PDB file of C-alpha atoms and ligand atoms in Angstrom:
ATOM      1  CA  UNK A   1      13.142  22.305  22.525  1.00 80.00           C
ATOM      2  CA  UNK A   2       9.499  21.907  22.307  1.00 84.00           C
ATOM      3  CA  UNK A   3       9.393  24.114  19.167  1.00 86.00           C
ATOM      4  CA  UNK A   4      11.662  21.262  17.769  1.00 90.00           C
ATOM      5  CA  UNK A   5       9.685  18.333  19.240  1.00 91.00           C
ATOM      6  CA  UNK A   6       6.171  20.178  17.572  1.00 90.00           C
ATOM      7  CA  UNK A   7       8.428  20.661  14.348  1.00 92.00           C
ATOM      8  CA  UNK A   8       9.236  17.043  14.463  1.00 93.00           C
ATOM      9  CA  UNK A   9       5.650  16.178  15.111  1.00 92.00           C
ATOM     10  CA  UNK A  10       4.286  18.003  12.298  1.00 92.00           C
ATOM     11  CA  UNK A  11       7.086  16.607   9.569  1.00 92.00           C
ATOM     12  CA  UNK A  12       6.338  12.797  11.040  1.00 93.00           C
ATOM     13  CA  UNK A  13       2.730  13.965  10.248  1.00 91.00           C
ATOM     14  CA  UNK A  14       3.091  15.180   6.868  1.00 92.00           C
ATOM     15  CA  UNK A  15       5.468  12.332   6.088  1.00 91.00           C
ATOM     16  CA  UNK A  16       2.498   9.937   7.152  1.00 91.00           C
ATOM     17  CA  UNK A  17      -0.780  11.263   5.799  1.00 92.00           C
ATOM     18  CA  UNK A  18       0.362  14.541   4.037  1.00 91.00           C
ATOM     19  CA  UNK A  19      -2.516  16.464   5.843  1.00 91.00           C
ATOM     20  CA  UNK A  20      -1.774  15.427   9.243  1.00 90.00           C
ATOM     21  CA  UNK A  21       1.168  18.144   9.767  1.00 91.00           C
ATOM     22  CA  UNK A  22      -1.474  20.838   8.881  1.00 92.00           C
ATOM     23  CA  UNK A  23      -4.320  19.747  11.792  1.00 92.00           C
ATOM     24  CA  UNK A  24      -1.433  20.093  14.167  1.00 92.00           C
ATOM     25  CA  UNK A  25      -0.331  23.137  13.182  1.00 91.00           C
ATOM     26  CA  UNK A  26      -3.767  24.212  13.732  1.00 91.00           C
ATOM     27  CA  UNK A  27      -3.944  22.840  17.114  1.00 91.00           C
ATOM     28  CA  UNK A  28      -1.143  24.309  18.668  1.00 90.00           C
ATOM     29  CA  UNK A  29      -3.566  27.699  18.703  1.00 89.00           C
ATOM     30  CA  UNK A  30      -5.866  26.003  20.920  1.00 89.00           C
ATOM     31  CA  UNK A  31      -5.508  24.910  24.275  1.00 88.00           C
ATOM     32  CA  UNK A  32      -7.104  21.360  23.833  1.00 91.00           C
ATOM     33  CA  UNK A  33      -4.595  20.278  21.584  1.00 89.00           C
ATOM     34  CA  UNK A  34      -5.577  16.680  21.045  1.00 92.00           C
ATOM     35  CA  UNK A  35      -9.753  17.596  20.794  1.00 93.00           C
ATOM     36  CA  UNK A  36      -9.128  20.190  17.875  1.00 93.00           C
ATOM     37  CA  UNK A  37      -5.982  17.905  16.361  1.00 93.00           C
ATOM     38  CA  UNK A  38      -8.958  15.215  15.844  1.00 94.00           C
ATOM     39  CA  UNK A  39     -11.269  17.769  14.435  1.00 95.00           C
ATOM     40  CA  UNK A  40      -9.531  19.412  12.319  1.00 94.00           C
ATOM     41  CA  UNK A  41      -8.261  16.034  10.720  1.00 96.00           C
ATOM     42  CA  UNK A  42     -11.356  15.130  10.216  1.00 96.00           C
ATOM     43  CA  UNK A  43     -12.522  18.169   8.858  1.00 96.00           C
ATOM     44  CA  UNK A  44      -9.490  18.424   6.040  1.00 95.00           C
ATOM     45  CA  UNK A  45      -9.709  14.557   5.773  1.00 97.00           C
ATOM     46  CA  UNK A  46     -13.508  15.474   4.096  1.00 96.00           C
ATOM     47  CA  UNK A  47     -12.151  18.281   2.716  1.00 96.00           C
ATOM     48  CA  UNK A  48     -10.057  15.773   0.582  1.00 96.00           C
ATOM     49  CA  UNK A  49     -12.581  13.125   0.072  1.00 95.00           C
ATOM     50  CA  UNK A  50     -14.621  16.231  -1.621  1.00 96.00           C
ATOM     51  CA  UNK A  51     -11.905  17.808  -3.416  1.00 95.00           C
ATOM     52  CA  UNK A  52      -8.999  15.468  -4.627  1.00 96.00           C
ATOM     53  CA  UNK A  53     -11.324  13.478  -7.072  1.00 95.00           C
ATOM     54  CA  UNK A  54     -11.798  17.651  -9.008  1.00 95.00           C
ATOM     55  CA  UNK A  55      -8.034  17.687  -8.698  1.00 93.00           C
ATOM     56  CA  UNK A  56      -7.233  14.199 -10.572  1.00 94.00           C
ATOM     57  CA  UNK A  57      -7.276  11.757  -7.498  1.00 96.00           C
ATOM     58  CA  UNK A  58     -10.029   9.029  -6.595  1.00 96.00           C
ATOM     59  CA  UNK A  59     -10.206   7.511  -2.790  1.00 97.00           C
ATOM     60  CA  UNK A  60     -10.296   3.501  -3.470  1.00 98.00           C
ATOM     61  CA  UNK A  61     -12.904   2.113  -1.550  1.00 97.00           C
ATOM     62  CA  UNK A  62     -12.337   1.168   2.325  1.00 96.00           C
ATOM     63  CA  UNK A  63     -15.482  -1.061   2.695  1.00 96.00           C
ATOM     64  CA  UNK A  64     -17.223  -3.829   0.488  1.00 95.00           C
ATOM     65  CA  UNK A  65     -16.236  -6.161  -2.075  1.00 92.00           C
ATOM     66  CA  UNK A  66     -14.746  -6.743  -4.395  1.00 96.00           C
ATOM     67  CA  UNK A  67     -12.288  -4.212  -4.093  1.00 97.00           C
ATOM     68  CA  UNK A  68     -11.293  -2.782  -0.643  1.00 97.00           C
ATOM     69  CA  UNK A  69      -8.777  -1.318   0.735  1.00 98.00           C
ATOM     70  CA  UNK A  70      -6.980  -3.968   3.242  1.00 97.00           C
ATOM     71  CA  UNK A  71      -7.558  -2.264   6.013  1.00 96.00           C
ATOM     72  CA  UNK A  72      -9.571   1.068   7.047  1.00 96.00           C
ATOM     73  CA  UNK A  73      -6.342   2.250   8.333  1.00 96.00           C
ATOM     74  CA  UNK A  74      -4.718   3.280   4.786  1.00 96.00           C
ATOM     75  CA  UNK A  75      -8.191   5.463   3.977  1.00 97.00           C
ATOM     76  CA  UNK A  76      -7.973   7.090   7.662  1.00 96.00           C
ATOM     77  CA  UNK A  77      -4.438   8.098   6.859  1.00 95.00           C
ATOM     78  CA  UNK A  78      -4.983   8.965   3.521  1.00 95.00           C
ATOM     79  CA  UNK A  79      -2.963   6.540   1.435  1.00 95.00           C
ATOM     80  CA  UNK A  80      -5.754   5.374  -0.400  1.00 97.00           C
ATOM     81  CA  UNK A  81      -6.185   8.006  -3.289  1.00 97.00           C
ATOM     82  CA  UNK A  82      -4.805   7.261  -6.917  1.00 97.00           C
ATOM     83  CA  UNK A  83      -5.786   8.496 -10.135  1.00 97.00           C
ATOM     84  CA  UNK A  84      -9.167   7.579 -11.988  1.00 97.00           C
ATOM     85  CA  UNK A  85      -7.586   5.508 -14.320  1.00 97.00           C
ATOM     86  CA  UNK A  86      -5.722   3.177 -11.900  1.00 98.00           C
ATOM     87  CA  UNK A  87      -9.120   3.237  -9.642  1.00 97.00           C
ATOM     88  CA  UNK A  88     -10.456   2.148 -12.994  1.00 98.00           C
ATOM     89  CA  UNK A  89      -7.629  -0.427 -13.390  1.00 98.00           C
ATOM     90  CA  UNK A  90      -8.297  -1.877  -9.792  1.00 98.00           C
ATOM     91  CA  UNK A  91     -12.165  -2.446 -10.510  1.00 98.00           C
ATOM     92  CA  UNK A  92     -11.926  -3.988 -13.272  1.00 98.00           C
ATOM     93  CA  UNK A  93      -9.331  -6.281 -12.055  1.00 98.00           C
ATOM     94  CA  UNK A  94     -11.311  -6.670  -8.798  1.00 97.00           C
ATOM     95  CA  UNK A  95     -14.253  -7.880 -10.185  1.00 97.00           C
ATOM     96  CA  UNK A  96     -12.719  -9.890 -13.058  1.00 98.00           C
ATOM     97  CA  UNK A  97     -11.389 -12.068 -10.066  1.00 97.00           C
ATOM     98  CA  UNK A  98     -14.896 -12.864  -8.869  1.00 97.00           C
ATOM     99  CA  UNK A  99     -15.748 -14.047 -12.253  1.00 97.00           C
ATOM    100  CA  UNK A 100     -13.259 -16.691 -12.510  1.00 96.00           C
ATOM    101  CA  UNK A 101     -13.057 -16.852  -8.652  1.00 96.00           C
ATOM    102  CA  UNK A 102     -16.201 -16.206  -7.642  1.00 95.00           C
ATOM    103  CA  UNK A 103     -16.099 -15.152  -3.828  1.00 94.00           C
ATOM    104  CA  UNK A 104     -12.747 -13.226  -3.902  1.00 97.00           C
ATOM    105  CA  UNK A 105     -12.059 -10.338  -1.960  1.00 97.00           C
ATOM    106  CA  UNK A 106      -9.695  -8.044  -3.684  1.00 98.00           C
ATOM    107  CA  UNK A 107      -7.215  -5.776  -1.331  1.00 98.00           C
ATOM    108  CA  UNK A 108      -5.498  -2.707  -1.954  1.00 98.00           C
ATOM    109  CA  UNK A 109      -2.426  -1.877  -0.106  1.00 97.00           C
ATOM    110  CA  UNK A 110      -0.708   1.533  -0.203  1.00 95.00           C
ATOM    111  CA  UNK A 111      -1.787   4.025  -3.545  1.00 96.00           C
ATOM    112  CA  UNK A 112      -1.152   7.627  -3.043  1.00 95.00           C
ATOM    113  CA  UNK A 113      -1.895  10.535  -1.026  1.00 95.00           C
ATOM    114  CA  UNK A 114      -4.981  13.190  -2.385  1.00 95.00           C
ATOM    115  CA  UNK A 115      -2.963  16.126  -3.530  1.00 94.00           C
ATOM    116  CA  UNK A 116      -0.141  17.051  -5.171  1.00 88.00           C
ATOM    117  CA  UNK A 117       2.349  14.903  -7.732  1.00 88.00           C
ATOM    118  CA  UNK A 118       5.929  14.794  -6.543  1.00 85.00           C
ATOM    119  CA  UNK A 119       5.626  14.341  -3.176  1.00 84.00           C
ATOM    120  CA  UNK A 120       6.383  10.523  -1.917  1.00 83.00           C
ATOM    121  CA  UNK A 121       4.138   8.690   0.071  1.00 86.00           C
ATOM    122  CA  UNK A 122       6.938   6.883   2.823  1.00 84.00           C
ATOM    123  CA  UNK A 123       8.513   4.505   2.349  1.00 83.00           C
ATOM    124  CA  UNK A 124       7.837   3.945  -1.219  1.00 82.00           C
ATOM    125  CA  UNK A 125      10.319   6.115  -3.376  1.00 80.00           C
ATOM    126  CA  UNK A 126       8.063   5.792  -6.410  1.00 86.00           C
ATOM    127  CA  UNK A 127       3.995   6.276  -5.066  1.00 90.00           C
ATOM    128  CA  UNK A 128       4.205   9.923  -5.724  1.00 90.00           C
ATOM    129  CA  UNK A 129       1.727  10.858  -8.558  1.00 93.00           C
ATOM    130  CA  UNK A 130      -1.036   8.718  -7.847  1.00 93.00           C
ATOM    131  CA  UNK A 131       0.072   5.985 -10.586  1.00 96.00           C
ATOM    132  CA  UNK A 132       1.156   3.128  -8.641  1.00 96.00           C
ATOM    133  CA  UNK A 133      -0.858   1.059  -6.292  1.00 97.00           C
ATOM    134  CA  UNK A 134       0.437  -2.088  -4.504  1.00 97.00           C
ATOM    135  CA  UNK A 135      -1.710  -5.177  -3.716  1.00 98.00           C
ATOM    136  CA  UNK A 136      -2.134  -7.747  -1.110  1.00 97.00           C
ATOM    137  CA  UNK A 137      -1.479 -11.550  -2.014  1.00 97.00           C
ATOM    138  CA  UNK A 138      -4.453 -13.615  -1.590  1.00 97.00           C
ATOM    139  CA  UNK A 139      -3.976 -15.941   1.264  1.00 96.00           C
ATOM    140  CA  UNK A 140      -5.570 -19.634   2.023  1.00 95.00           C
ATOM    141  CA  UNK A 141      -5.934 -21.521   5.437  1.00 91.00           C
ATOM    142  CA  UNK A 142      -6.560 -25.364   5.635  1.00 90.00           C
ATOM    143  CA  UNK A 143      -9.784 -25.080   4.751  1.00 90.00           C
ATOM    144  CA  UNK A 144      -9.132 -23.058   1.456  1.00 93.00           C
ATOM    145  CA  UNK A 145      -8.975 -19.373   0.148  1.00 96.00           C
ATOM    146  CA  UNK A 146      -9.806 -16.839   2.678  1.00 95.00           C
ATOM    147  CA  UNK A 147     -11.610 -14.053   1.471  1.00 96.00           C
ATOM    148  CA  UNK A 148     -10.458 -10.852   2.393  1.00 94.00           C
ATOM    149  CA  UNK A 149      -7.696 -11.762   4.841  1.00 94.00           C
ATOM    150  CA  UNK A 150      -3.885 -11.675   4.773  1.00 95.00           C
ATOM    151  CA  UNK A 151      -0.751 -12.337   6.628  1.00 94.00           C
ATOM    152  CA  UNK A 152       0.382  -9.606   8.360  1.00 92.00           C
ATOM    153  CA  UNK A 153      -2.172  -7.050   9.606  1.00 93.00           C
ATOM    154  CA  UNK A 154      -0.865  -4.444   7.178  1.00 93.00           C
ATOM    155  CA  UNK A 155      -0.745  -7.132   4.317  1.00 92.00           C
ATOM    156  CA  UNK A 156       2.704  -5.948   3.796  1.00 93.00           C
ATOM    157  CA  UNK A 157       6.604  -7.781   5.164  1.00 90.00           C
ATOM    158  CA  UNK A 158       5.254 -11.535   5.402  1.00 88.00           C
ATOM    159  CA  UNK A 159       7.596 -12.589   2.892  1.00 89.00           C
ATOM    160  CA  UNK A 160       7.327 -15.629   0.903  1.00 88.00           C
ATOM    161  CA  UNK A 161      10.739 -16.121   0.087  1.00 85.00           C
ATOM    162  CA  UNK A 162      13.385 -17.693   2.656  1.00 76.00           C
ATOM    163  CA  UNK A 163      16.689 -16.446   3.187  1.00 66.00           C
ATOM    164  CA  UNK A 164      18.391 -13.346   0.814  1.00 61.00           C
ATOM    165  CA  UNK A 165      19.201 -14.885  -2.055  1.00 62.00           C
ATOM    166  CA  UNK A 166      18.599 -12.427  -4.775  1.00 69.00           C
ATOM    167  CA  UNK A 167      20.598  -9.239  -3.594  1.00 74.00           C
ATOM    168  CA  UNK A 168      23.804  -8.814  -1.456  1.00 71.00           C
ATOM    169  CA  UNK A 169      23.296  -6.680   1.510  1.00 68.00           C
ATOM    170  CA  UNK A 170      23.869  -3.004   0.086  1.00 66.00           C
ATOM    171  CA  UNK A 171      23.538   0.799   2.369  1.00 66.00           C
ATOM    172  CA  UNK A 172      20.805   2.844   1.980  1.00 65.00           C
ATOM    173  CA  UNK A 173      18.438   0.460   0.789  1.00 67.00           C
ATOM    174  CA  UNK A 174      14.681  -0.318   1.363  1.00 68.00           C
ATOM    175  CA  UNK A 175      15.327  -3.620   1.218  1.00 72.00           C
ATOM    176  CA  UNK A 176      14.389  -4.813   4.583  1.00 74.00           C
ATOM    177  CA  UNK A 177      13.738  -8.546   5.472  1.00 74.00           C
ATOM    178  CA  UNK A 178      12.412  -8.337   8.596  1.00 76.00           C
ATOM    179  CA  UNK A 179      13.424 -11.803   9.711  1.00 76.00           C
ATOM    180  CA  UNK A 180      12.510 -11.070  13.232  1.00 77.00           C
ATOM    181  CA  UNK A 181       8.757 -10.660  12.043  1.00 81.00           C
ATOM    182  CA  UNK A 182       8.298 -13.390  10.387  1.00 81.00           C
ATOM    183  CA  UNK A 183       7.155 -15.754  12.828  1.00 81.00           C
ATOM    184  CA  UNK A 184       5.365 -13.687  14.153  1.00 84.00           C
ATOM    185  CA  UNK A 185       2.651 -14.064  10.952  1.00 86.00           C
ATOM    186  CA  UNK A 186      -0.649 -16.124  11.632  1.00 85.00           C
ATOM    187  CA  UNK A 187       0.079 -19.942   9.679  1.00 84.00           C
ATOM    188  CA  UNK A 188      -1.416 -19.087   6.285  1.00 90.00           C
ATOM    189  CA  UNK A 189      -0.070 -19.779   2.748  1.00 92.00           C
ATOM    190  CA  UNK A 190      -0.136 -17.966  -0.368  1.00 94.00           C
ATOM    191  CA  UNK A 191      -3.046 -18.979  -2.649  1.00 96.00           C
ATOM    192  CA  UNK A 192      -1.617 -19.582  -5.797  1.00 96.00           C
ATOM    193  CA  UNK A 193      -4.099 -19.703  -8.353  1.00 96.00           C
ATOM    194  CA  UNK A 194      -5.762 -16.373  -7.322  1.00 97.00           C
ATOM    195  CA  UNK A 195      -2.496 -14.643  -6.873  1.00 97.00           C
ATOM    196  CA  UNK A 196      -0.992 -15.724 -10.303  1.00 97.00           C
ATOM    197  CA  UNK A 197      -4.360 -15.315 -11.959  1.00 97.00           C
ATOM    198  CA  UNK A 198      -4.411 -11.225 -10.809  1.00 97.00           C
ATOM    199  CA  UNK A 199      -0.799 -10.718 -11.579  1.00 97.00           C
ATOM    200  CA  UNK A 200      -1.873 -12.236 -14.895  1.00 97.00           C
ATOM    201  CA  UNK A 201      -4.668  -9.644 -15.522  1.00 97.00           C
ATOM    202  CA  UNK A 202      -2.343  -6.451 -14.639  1.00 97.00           C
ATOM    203  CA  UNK A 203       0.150  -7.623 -17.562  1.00 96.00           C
ATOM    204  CA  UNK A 204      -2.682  -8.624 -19.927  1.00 96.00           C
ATOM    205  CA  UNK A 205      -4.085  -4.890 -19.210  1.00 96.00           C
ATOM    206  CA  UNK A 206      -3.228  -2.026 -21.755  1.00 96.00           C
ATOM    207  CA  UNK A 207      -3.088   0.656 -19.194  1.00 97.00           C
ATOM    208  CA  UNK A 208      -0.661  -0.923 -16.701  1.00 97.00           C
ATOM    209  CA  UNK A 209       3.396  -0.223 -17.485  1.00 96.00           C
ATOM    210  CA  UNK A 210       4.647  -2.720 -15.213  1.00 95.00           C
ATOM    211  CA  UNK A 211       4.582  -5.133 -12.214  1.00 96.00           C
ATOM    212  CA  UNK A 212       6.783  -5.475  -9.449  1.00 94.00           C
ATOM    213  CA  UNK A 213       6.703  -9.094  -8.071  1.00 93.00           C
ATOM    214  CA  UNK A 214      10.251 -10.562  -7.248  1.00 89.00           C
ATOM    215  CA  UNK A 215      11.482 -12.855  -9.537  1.00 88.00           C
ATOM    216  CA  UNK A 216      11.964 -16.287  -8.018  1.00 89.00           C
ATOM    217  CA  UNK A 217       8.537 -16.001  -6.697  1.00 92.00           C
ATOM    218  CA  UNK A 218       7.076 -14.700 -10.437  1.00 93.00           C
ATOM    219  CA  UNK A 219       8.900 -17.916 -11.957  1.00 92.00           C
ATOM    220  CA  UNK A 220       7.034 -20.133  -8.873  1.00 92.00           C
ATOM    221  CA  UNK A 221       3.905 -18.646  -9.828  1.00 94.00           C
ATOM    222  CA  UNK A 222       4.199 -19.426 -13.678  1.00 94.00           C
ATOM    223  CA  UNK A 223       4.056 -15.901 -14.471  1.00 93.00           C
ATOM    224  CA  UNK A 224       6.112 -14.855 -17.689  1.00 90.00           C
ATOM    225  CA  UNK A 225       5.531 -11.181 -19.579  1.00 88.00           C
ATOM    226  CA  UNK A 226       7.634  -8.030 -20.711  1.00 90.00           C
ATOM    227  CA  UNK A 227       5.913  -5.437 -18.107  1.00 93.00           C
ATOM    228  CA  UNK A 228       6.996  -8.025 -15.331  1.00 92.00           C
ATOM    229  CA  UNK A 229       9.880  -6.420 -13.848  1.00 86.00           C
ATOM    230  CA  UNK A 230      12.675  -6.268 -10.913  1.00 84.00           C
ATOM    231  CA  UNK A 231      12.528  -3.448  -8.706  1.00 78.00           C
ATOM    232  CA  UNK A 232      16.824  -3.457  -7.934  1.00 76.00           C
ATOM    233  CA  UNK A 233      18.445  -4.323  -4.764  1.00 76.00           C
ATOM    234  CA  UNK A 234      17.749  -0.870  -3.151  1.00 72.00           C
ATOM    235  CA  UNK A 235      13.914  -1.118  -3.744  1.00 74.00           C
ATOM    236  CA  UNK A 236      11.388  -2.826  -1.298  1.00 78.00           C
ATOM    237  CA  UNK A 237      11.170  -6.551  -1.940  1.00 83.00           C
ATOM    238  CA  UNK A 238       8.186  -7.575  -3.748  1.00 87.00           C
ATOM    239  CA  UNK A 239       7.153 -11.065  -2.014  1.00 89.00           C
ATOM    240  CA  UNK A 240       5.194 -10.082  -0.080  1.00 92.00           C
ATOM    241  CA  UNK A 241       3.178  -7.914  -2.289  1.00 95.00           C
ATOM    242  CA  UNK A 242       2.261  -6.805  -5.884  1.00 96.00           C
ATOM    243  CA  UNK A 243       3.037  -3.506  -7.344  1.00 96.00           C
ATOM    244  CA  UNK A 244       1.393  -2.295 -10.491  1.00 96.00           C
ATOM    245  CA  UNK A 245       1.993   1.220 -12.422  1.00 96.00           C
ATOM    246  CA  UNK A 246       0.248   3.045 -15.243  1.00 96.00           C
TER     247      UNK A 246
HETATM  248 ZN1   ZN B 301       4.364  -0.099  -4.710  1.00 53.32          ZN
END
């Protein structure tokens, strides 16, 4: 039984920040489990930070402007790592924004883990070789644009959309809506013009593939292109976030 629960542990680790599973492992040798758990994450979490970039993975940024990651909790569990192309991809967007926007706070959501292509980073299917990064919306209040805040504390599920329209409920999907959550969000819109105006530079940019936004809130936003695409029914909706790939 407690072989089983430790097993569990370590998977539900792994699943969560890849490197997780292995600090646990090496604190069941000692007898102050939690102490050496926290030290040796931190230990392999540096280990990373020193060794992914010489392995083909960058950590975006978890303080400053304009490009952060939306909250230090995606760099403490490791989801903030992504190749140096897409890092390169993200700056340049980032700080295009603050030319046309000056005073705009660019977040990152979800990228990768540090090591190793094929292996998903839960629950997106696709985040597994350090080419796809999502993005926060920019949100405004009633006094205008807020600078590096969002919705939801993760910046992901406030959706901007109403009720299901575009899919019919289908098993095994990763489409979740959430509706319970919803009003649970602090009162803040979508701002537009910044949103659109990012969206816009990932499908003017030569190195992106495609972007994930859902469609009825793509056609709201004005935004028209051939790299614009729907992720299907069984994929995560995309309203309440932007997904780019290389
Ligand atoms: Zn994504």
């Amino acid at each position: 039984m407690r072989i089983a629960l430790h097993a569990l542990l370590i998977l539900a680790l792994t699943l969560l920040t890849q490197l997780g599973g292995i600090a646990w492992l090496l604190a069941l040798r000692f007898r102050h489990r939690l102490l050496t758990f926290g030290l040796a994450y931190a230990i392999l979490w540096s280990l990373a930070l020193l060794i992914a970039p010489v392995m083909g993975r960058t950590p975006l940024p978890c303080f400053g402007e304009p490009l952060r990651m939306q909250s230090p909790a995606y760099c403490v569990l490791m989801r903030n790592y992504v190749s140096p192309e897409l890092a390169a991809v993200a700056r340049d967007a980032a700080t295009q924004m603050t030319v046309t926007h000056p005073g705009t706070v660019t977040l990152a959501l979800d990228g990768g883990f540090p090591f190793l292509d094929g292996m998903p980073l839960l629950p997106h299917l696709s985040h597994s070789d350090g080419k796809k990064l999502d993005f926060a919306f920019y949100y405004q209040g009633d006094g205008g644009y807020l600078p590096g805040q969002t919705r939801s504390p993760i910046g992901y599920w406030a959706f901007e959309l109403g009720d299901e329209t575009t899919c019919r409920p289908v098993w095994l999907t990763g489409r979740w809506n959430l509706r319970w959550l919803q009003s649970v969000w602090p009162d803040r819109t979508l701002e537009p013009n910044r949103t659109a105006a990012l969206t816009r530079l990932f499908l003017a940019d030569a190195r992106v593939s495609k972007v994930f936004l859902e469609p009825p809130l793509a056609t709201q936003l004005g935004l028209v292109g051939s790299k614009l695409r729907f992720q299907g029914c069984r994929g995560a909706r995309h309203d309440d976030h932007i997904h780019i790939q290389l």
